[in-house]
XYZ file of C-alpha atoms in Angstrom:
533
model
C 2.939 16.986 -29.494
C 4.120 14.660 -26.739
C 1.416 13.745 -24.256
C 0.761 11.735 -21.096
C -2.302 9.566 -20.463
C -4.146 9.720 -17.151
C -6.784 7.016 -16.632
C -8.707 6.246 -13.446
C -11.496 4.085 -12.060
C -12.794 4.423 -8.524
C -14.197 0.900 -8.106
C -14.273 -2.598 -9.592
C -17.922 -2.075 -10.508
C -17.028 0.961 -12.596
C -14.175 -0.967 -14.198
C -16.698 -3.485 -15.536
C -18.577 -0.753 -17.381
C -17.619 1.474 -20.306
C -15.298 3.529 -18.077
C -12.833 0.674 -17.570
C -9.174 1.621 -17.806
C -8.594 -0.311 -21.075
C -11.602 1.503 -22.604
C -10.293 4.903 -21.493
C -6.773 4.200 -22.765
C -8.063 2.877 -26.100
C -10.164 6.006 -26.687
C -7.227 8.263 -25.845
C -4.858 6.284 -28.100
C -7.280 6.606 -31.030
C -7.595 10.344 -30.354
C -3.784 10.694 -30.414
C -3.447 8.605 -33.579
C -5.909 10.842 -35.426
C -3.961 13.972 -34.446
C -0.425 12.635 -34.610
C 0.209 13.019 -30.856
C 2.978 10.903 -29.319
C 2.183 9.135 -26.032
C 5.283 9.126 -23.806
C 3.836 8.344 -20.358
C 0.847 6.565 -18.834
C -0.447 7.136 -15.308
C -3.011 4.528 -14.318
C -5.037 4.892 -11.101
C -7.036 1.860 -9.962
C -9.662 2.043 -7.225
C -9.071 5.729 -6.437
C -11.777 8.343 -5.965
C -11.315 11.745 -7.599
C -12.993 13.541 -4.725
C -9.548 14.406 -3.354
C -6.078 14.856 -4.815
C -4.668 12.124 -2.557
C -3.843 9.862 -5.523
C -0.349 8.460 -5.966
C -0.226 8.359 -9.785
C -1.941 11.753 -10.048
C 0.615 13.392 -7.744
C 3.493 11.661 -9.560
C 2.168 12.979 -12.887
C 1.862 16.554 -11.576
C 5.389 16.388 -10.101
C 6.836 15.258 -13.451
C 4.864 17.963 -15.303
C 6.412 20.679 -13.107
C 9.974 19.724 -14.046
C 11.863 21.793 -16.582
C 12.799 18.634 -18.516
C 9.297 17.139 -18.480
C 8.731 14.588 -21.268
C 5.199 15.755 -22.248
C 3.326 18.970 -23.104
C -0.233 17.867 -22.363
C -2.215 15.450 -20.219
C -5.054 13.554 -21.898
C -8.049 12.173 -20.001
C -11.173 10.378 -21.193
C -13.408 12.878 -19.387
C -12.645 15.778 -17.089
C -14.132 13.875 -14.130
C -11.268 11.354 -14.510
C -8.913 14.241 -13.688
C -10.945 15.480 -10.706
C -14.542 15.536 -9.490
C -13.822 18.401 -7.126
C -14.105 21.833 -8.699
C -11.460 23.409 -6.436
C -8.884 20.734 -7.208
C -9.673 20.880 -10.906
C -9.146 24.649 -11.103
C -6.035 24.660 -8.902
C -4.222 21.856 -10.691
C -5.176 23.009 -14.196
C -3.932 26.499 -13.343
C -0.743 25.058 -11.872
C -0.126 22.974 -14.984
C -1.000 25.875 -17.286
C 1.705 27.989 -15.639
C 4.348 25.456 -16.691
C 2.872 25.064 -20.182
C 1.016 21.764 -19.756
C -2.568 21.467 -21.032
C -5.275 19.147 -19.696
C -7.369 17.778 -22.588
C -10.539 15.665 -22.478
C -10.896 13.441 -25.550
C -14.698 13.169 -25.235
C -15.501 16.708 -24.031
C -13.907 18.840 -26.729
C -12.906 22.320 -25.541
C -10.047 24.487 -26.758
C -10.092 26.701 -23.669
C -9.218 29.621 -25.923
C -12.551 31.421 -26.206
C -14.858 32.596 -23.406
C -17.467 30.094 -24.664
C -15.023 27.196 -24.382
C -14.012 28.221 -20.863
C -17.692 28.442 -19.877
C -18.430 25.002 -21.340
C -15.463 23.393 -19.607
C -16.384 25.027 -16.298
C -19.978 23.773 -16.621
C -18.749 20.221 -17.252
C -16.544 20.385 -14.162
C -19.338 21.785 -11.968
C -21.788 19.122 -13.229
C -19.264 16.395 -12.432
C -18.732 17.719 -8.895
C -22.490 18.097 -8.353
C -23.084 14.502 -9.497
C -20.442 13.208 -7.091
C -21.640 15.275 -4.121
C -25.323 14.503 -4.757
C -24.633 10.772 -5.086
C -22.721 10.788 -1.792
C -25.570 12.614 -0.031
C -28.194 10.191 -1.316
C -26.117 7.157 -0.357
C -25.546 8.510 3.167
C -29.262 9.211 3.543
C -30.048 5.585 2.814
C -27.304 4.297 5.114
C -28.413 6.607 7.951
C -31.997 5.380 7.670
C -30.745 1.803 7.575
C -28.685 2.347 10.747
C -31.608 3.981 12.595
C -33.647 0.841 11.979
C -30.860 -1.309 13.427
C -29.762 -2.868 10.139
C -26.140 -3.425 9.139
C -24.457 -1.123 6.599
C -21.715 -3.591 5.775
C -18.522 -4.813 7.343
C -17.630 -7.818 9.458
C -19.705 -8.284 12.638
C -17.865 -8.377 15.987
C -16.540 -11.643 17.458
C -19.522 -13.587 18.837
C -21.925 -12.420 16.105
C -22.784 -13.445 12.564
C -24.609 -11.660 9.721
C -27.982 -12.895 8.522
C -30.311 -11.470 5.878
C -33.982 -11.046 6.685
C -36.738 -10.529 4.143
C -38.183 -7.003 3.880
C -41.019 -7.017 1.379
C -41.246 -9.248 -1.679
C -37.715 -9.083 -3.125
C -35.717 -7.048 -0.607
C -33.535 -8.213 2.267
C -31.664 -6.430 5.061
C -28.579 -7.537 6.978
C -28.814 -8.011 10.758
C -26.482 -9.382 13.429
C -27.405 -12.572 15.273
C -25.581 -14.540 17.953
C -22.696 -16.654 16.686
C -21.488 -20.054 17.967
C -22.018 -20.721 21.663
C -18.271 -21.039 22.332
C -17.639 -17.524 20.953
C -20.459 -16.035 23.019
C -18.974 -17.677 26.139
C -15.514 -16.271 25.341
C -16.961 -12.734 25.131
C -18.647 -13.143 28.532
C -15.441 -14.590 30.000
C -13.356 -11.623 28.768
C -15.669 -9.038 30.324
C -15.926 -10.968 33.611
C -12.136 -11.407 33.847
C -11.653 -7.676 33.352
C -14.479 -6.542 35.662
C -14.304 -9.034 38.558
C -10.904 -10.743 38.454
C -8.764 -7.630 37.908
C -7.062 -9.139 34.837
C -5.725 -6.684 32.233
C -5.720 -6.755 28.440
C -2.314 -8.404 27.982
C -2.907 -11.197 30.508
C -6.348 -11.976 29.070
C -4.813 -12.212 25.576
C -1.999 -14.412 26.894
C -4.438 -16.827 28.551
C -6.500 -17.162 25.368
C -3.318 -17.822 23.390
C -2.151 -20.347 25.999
C -5.415 -22.255 25.580
C -4.917 -22.045 21.783
C -8.286 -20.408 21.244
C -8.242 -18.750 17.796
C -9.139 -15.099 17.417
C -11.771 -13.862 14.964
C -9.298 -14.010 12.048
C -7.930 -17.372 13.154
C -4.690 -15.997 14.590
C -3.497 -15.079 18.065
C -5.000 -12.557 20.471
C -3.427 -9.200 21.334
C -3.950 -6.627 24.078
C -5.366 -4.149 21.532
C -7.980 -6.733 20.490
C -9.087 -7.221 24.123
C -9.230 -3.446 24.611
C -11.504 -3.168 21.555
C -13.825 -5.758 23.145
C -14.095 -3.811 26.389
C -15.157 -0.590 24.616
C -17.399 -2.186 21.974
C -20.990 -1.155 22.682
C -22.257 -3.798 20.254
C -22.001 -6.349 23.065
C -24.909 -4.697 24.920
C -27.078 -4.826 21.764
C -26.313 -1.226 20.776
C -25.596 -0.309 17.130
C -23.394 2.790 16.664
C -22.905 4.206 13.175
C -21.348 7.381 11.722
C -18.576 7.381 14.337
C -15.832 8.429 11.932
C -15.509 10.888 9.053
C -14.081 8.981 6.098
C -14.247 11.901 3.675
C -11.266 13.813 5.043
C -7.608 12.798 4.921
C -7.024 10.478 7.849
C -10.256 9.255 9.432
C -11.542 11.686 12.096
C -13.646 10.693 15.069
C -16.963 12.553 15.135
C -18.478 13.899 18.319
C -20.797 11.350 19.936
C -23.734 13.712 19.342
C -23.326 13.016 15.602
C -23.410 9.234 15.985
C -26.514 7.282 15.013
C -27.145 5.019 17.994
C -29.836 2.333 17.970
C -30.627 0.441 21.166
C -31.627 -3.253 21.037
C -30.536 -3.497 17.404
C -29.435 -7.102 17.956
C -29.202 -9.593 20.850
C -26.939 -8.470 23.713
C -24.199 -10.803 24.976
C -23.470 -8.970 28.261
C -25.520 -6.779 30.528
C -25.341 -2.986 30.484
C -24.317 -3.107 34.160
C -21.258 -5.274 33.367
C -20.308 -3.073 30.410
C -20.481 0.135 32.477
C -18.415 -1.463 35.257
C -15.668 -2.243 32.712
C -15.722 1.381 31.498
C -15.233 2.664 35.042
C -12.326 0.284 35.640
C -10.696 1.286 32.339
C -10.914 4.985 33.201
C -9.414 4.359 36.605
C -6.549 2.252 35.259
C -5.678 4.491 32.356
C -6.242 7.955 33.876
C -8.946 8.825 31.386
C -7.922 6.222 28.820
C -11.341 4.668 29.033
C -12.686 7.019 26.398
C -14.202 5.083 23.540
C -12.151 7.201 21.161
C -9.641 10.027 21.020
C -9.495 12.523 18.147
C -6.613 11.806 15.791
C -5.351 15.376 15.861
C -4.503 15.093 19.553
C -1.914 12.434 18.873
C 1.609 13.782 19.203
C 4.182 12.869 16.593
C 6.445 9.949 17.441
C 10.195 10.570 17.959
C 10.965 6.963 16.918
C 11.774 7.236 13.199
C 12.659 3.523 12.862
C 9.302 2.378 14.283
C 7.736 -0.360 12.188
C 10.966 -0.696 10.168
C 13.085 -2.556 12.712
C 11.880 -6.090 13.489
C 12.356 -8.530 16.357
C 14.951 -11.177 15.425
C 13.107 -13.866 17.415
C 9.407 -13.569 16.460
C 9.560 -11.230 13.458
C 7.146 -8.666 14.932
C 7.611 -4.998 14.153
C 9.365 -3.135 16.959
C 7.698 -0.007 18.282
C 8.803 2.949 20.339
C 8.458 2.787 24.102
C 9.515 5.206 26.834
C 10.001 4.184 30.454
C 10.584 6.171 33.607
C 13.884 5.629 35.380
C 15.036 6.545 38.882
C 18.623 6.621 37.696
C 20.374 9.736 36.456
C 19.014 10.849 33.130
C 15.330 10.229 33.837
C 13.137 8.772 31.082
C 14.706 6.200 28.739
C 13.642 5.442 25.162
C 13.676 1.968 23.612
C 12.567 0.048 20.534
C 10.496 -2.839 21.928
C 9.062 -5.977 20.303
C 5.446 -5.246 19.328
C 4.571 -8.928 19.731
C 5.590 -8.799 23.386
C 3.610 -5.602 24.041
C 0.442 -6.923 22.353
C 0.482 -10.611 23.270
C 2.693 -10.991 26.317
C 5.884 -12.850 27.198
C 4.369 -16.216 26.210
C 4.522 -14.986 22.626
C 7.976 -13.364 22.752
C 10.451 -12.604 25.547
C 10.873 -8.895 26.239
C 13.913 -7.291 24.651
C 14.342 -3.545 24.233
C 17.054 -1.804 22.245
C 18.286 1.645 23.233
C 16.769 4.162 20.806
C 19.736 6.536 20.522
C 22.229 3.719 19.983
C 20.134 1.955 17.321
C 19.520 5.189 15.416
C 23.190 6.197 15.565
C 24.394 2.865 14.113
C 21.717 2.858 11.383
C 22.375 6.510 10.480
C 26.124 5.883 10.044
C 25.564 2.853 7.808
C 22.996 4.714 5.705
C 25.287 7.720 5.206
C 28.092 5.535 3.859
C 25.829 3.557 1.507
C 23.833 6.529 0.212
C 26.834 8.811 -0.331
C 28.494 6.062 -2.370
C 25.482 6.006 -4.692
C 25.776 9.764 -5.296
C 29.556 9.965 -5.818
C 30.398 10.780 -9.465
C 26.748 10.242 -10.406
C 27.230 6.564 -9.512
C 23.547 5.659 -9.021
C 22.773 4.490 -12.578
C 25.992 2.425 -12.737
C 25.184 0.755 -9.408
C 21.656 -0.087 -10.560
C 22.988 -1.545 -13.819
C 25.645 -3.556 -11.946
C 23.029 -4.958 -9.551
C 20.801 -5.906 -12.490
C 23.652 -7.701 -14.267
C 24.816 -9.564 -11.161
C 21.318 -10.739 -10.309
C 20.532 -11.838 -13.857
C 23.849 -13.460 -14.784
C 22.325 -16.915 -14.998
C 19.405 -15.800 -17.162
C 21.636 -13.666 -19.375
C 24.057 -16.572 -19.939
C 21.197 -19.038 -20.479
C 19.526 -16.701 -22.968
C 22.805 -16.222 -24.904
C 23.489 -19.971 -25.036
C 20.015 -20.772 -26.331
C 20.264 -18.035 -28.965
C 23.628 -19.418 -30.150
C 22.150 -22.928 -30.376
C 19.164 -21.619 -32.333
C 21.457 -19.807 -34.793
C 23.578 -22.955 -35.251
C 20.498 -25.123 -35.891
C 19.037 -22.595 -38.322
C 22.326 -22.518 -40.245
C 22.596 -26.329 -40.398
C 18.961 -26.729 -41.456
C 19.463 -24.185 -44.241
C 22.532 -26.070 -45.563
C 20.719 -29.431 -45.573
C 17.662 -27.916 -47.269
C 19.942 -26.451 -49.965
C 21.577 -29.871 -50.493
C 18.148 -31.465 -50.863
C 17.065 -28.839 -53.404
C 20.115 -29.413 -55.670
C 19.832 -33.179 -55.437
C 22.731 -33.818 -53.051
C 20.580 -36.126 -50.991
C 21.692 -39.127 -49.037
C 19.480 -41.581 -47.202
C 20.007 -40.010 -43.803
C 19.539 -36.345 -44.863
C 15.761 -36.232 -44.463
C 15.894 -37.939 -41.053
C 18.615 -35.520 -39.913
C 16.560 -32.553 -41.141
C 13.483 -33.736 -39.229
C 15.487 -34.162 -36.000
C 17.049 -30.707 -36.313
C 13.665 -29.072 -36.993
C 12.216 -30.758 -33.892
C 15.197 -29.582 -31.836
C 14.824 -26.052 -33.232
C 11.174 -25.963 -32.136
C 12.166 -27.133 -28.639
C 14.931 -24.511 -28.387
C 12.594 -21.785 -29.636
C 9.996 -22.747 -27.002
C 12.709 -22.783 -24.330
C 13.835 -19.321 -25.446
C 10.283 -18.035 -25.047
C 10.113 -19.456 -21.511
C 13.466 -17.922 -20.522
C 12.607 -14.508 -21.961
C 9.032 -14.396 -20.599
C 8.639 -11.104 -18.718
C 12.223 -10.387 -19.735
C 13.356 -6.818 -20.096
C 16.785 -5.333 -20.542
C 18.016 -2.883 -17.926
C 15.924 0.241 -18.448
C 15.046 2.640 -15.647
C 13.248 5.857 -16.705
C 15.244 9.009 -16.133
C 12.402 10.442 -14.038
C 12.728 7.491 -11.625
C 16.495 8.022 -11.334
C 15.886 11.710 -10.598
C 13.252 10.859 -7.967
C 15.565 8.357 -6.230
C 18.446 10.884 -6.229
C 16.158 13.495 -4.722
C 15.061 11.081 -1.971
C 18.699 10.150 -1.230
C 19.772 13.805 -0.996
C 16.779 14.562 1.227
C 17.529 11.543 3.410
C 21.193 12.574 3.859
C 20.143 16.123 4.689
C 17.697 14.904 7.335
C 20.301 12.570 8.869
C 22.758 15.467 9.202
C 20.338 17.885 10.872
C 21.222 18.972 14.399
C 17.589 18.511 15.388
C 16.279 15.607 13.238
C 12.726 15.497 11.926
C 11.547 11.987 12.901
C 8.394 12.109 10.761
C 10.224 12.846 7.508
C 12.979 10.365 8.408
C 10.353 7.704 9.086
C 8.646 8.325 5.726
C 11.832 7.867 3.669
C 13.252 5.085 5.876
C 10.038 3.069 5.425
C 10.398 3.490 1.672
C 14.023 2.353 1.312
C 14.811 0.089 4.297
C 13.319 -3.321 3.542
C 14.809 -5.194 6.510
C 16.409 -4.138 9.782
C 17.041 -6.286 12.843
C 19.587 -6.852 15.606
C 20.837 -10.400 16.167
C 21.236 -10.516 19.941
C 23.316 -13.729 19.874
C 25.850 -12.496 17.306
C 25.749 -8.879 18.479
C 25.283 -7.545 14.952
C 22.923 -5.109 13.235
C 21.642 -6.189 9.802
C 20.336 -3.449 7.509
C 18.987 -4.075 3.976
C 18.642 -1.088 1.642
C 16.239 -1.616 -1.261
C 15.022 0.392 -4.274
C 12.171 -0.558 -6.608
C 10.396 0.756 -9.711
C 6.984 -0.516 -10.871
C 7.291 -3.399 -8.389
C 10.640 -4.444 -9.907
C 13.698 -4.682 -7.704
C 16.344 -2.187 -8.889
C 18.863 -2.372 -6.076
C 19.368 -4.262 -2.832
C 22.288 -4.303 -0.449
C 22.589 -5.776 3.046
C 25.022 -4.134 5.457
C 26.258 -5.471 8.792
C 27.415 -3.408 11.785
C 28.656 -4.391 15.223
C 26.392 -3.821 18.227
C 28.735 -2.591 20.917
């Protein structure tokens, strides 16, 4: 029977124990060897929790299993909790796989799933695994909640102007607290709040002034308007510790209602007064028409119509360009542009403002993509194009490898002839010296061959990867040809296959680089140039 391996660890700490990925794989390989199973695929998940099905390798494995030409008939795991800790997910995915004839087998929890007893045992193992996971999470959160109520830190980097210190609690226990950082940082925090509250200076101008004075941000880089905004709404600066603000258990972090937050007053020294903080909140609400909220639920955010956002870059500063809409008094009303994110965040001192018309950019990029992608699909041309790219980009290594191999064969042949002459007595004074030199040269050439062929692999792309790329290309072309395009789906695929996109304003040209990879190896890359007119 042909099988696939699925191995997973959720943390580095777990990887150091008996559940490490090598240990799981070794146990599964031994299990297969004893039964004559053939391993055809391995899906390795590092640092991923099994509390949800949002796991890249897991989803890839399920997608392959659902194909009619799937390469395996069963999926082997070390324990069922490697497959899923959530009972619902476990049942749903095992049922889904069973419908297409794929079994899920645990090598350490032996069940045949044929008898009622086996089904009961397997179900009990799954329920115990889910209970363990849920109970552990509850206990951990209890401890963290109590920690937060006492004003202690539950981890993470303290805000700018603070540092973490550990204080002794009992004989051998310490707790983390925030204390004031360097005096210059504390003064910068006070200056930011005073500029915003009393000088009428906004986020972008405050960031620009800090950058002009070459004052490093918390991470040592430049300041941005979003960083200043975060300062203004950060209650930590009045000595208040807020914990449990977001729900990290669901897909996409969700802001909790403030009533669910754990708020501790005077948890650490305040840098500004509560009066100054509240004044800044009032100003923010007035400037932003309600934008002074400390948070907005994620599900209120409307989808962006800019499908090239984050993919197109500024040709001057290299920042990602983002979507921006502006009101216009001219005919046509609101206009849409791709604008340099560096300019929006850090001001004109960082990068001069340049916006590119959204419709025009997307039209040029769409046309270039159609031509390139359709060429890859014509006459099933994708595999040939990938092989051609591989050959062209490895010509030097291929030629070097061939030359070294020819030299090694020549040396081996000459050494053999000399050794034969020595054995039959046809020896001259220089034969032994010549033999020694050739043997030394052979060792050097062999070592050179090892260096050249290190990490070397002939062109070999799994059929499943070719199929997946073809599917993405067909989907991409279909989305580009829709009368009403879906910007979210376009953005997802564009981000995957467009590695570089920028407009050179001096030359008036659009540069687009299409790229395909497999297991972090470059399979295909092509740069296309279009006129901006």
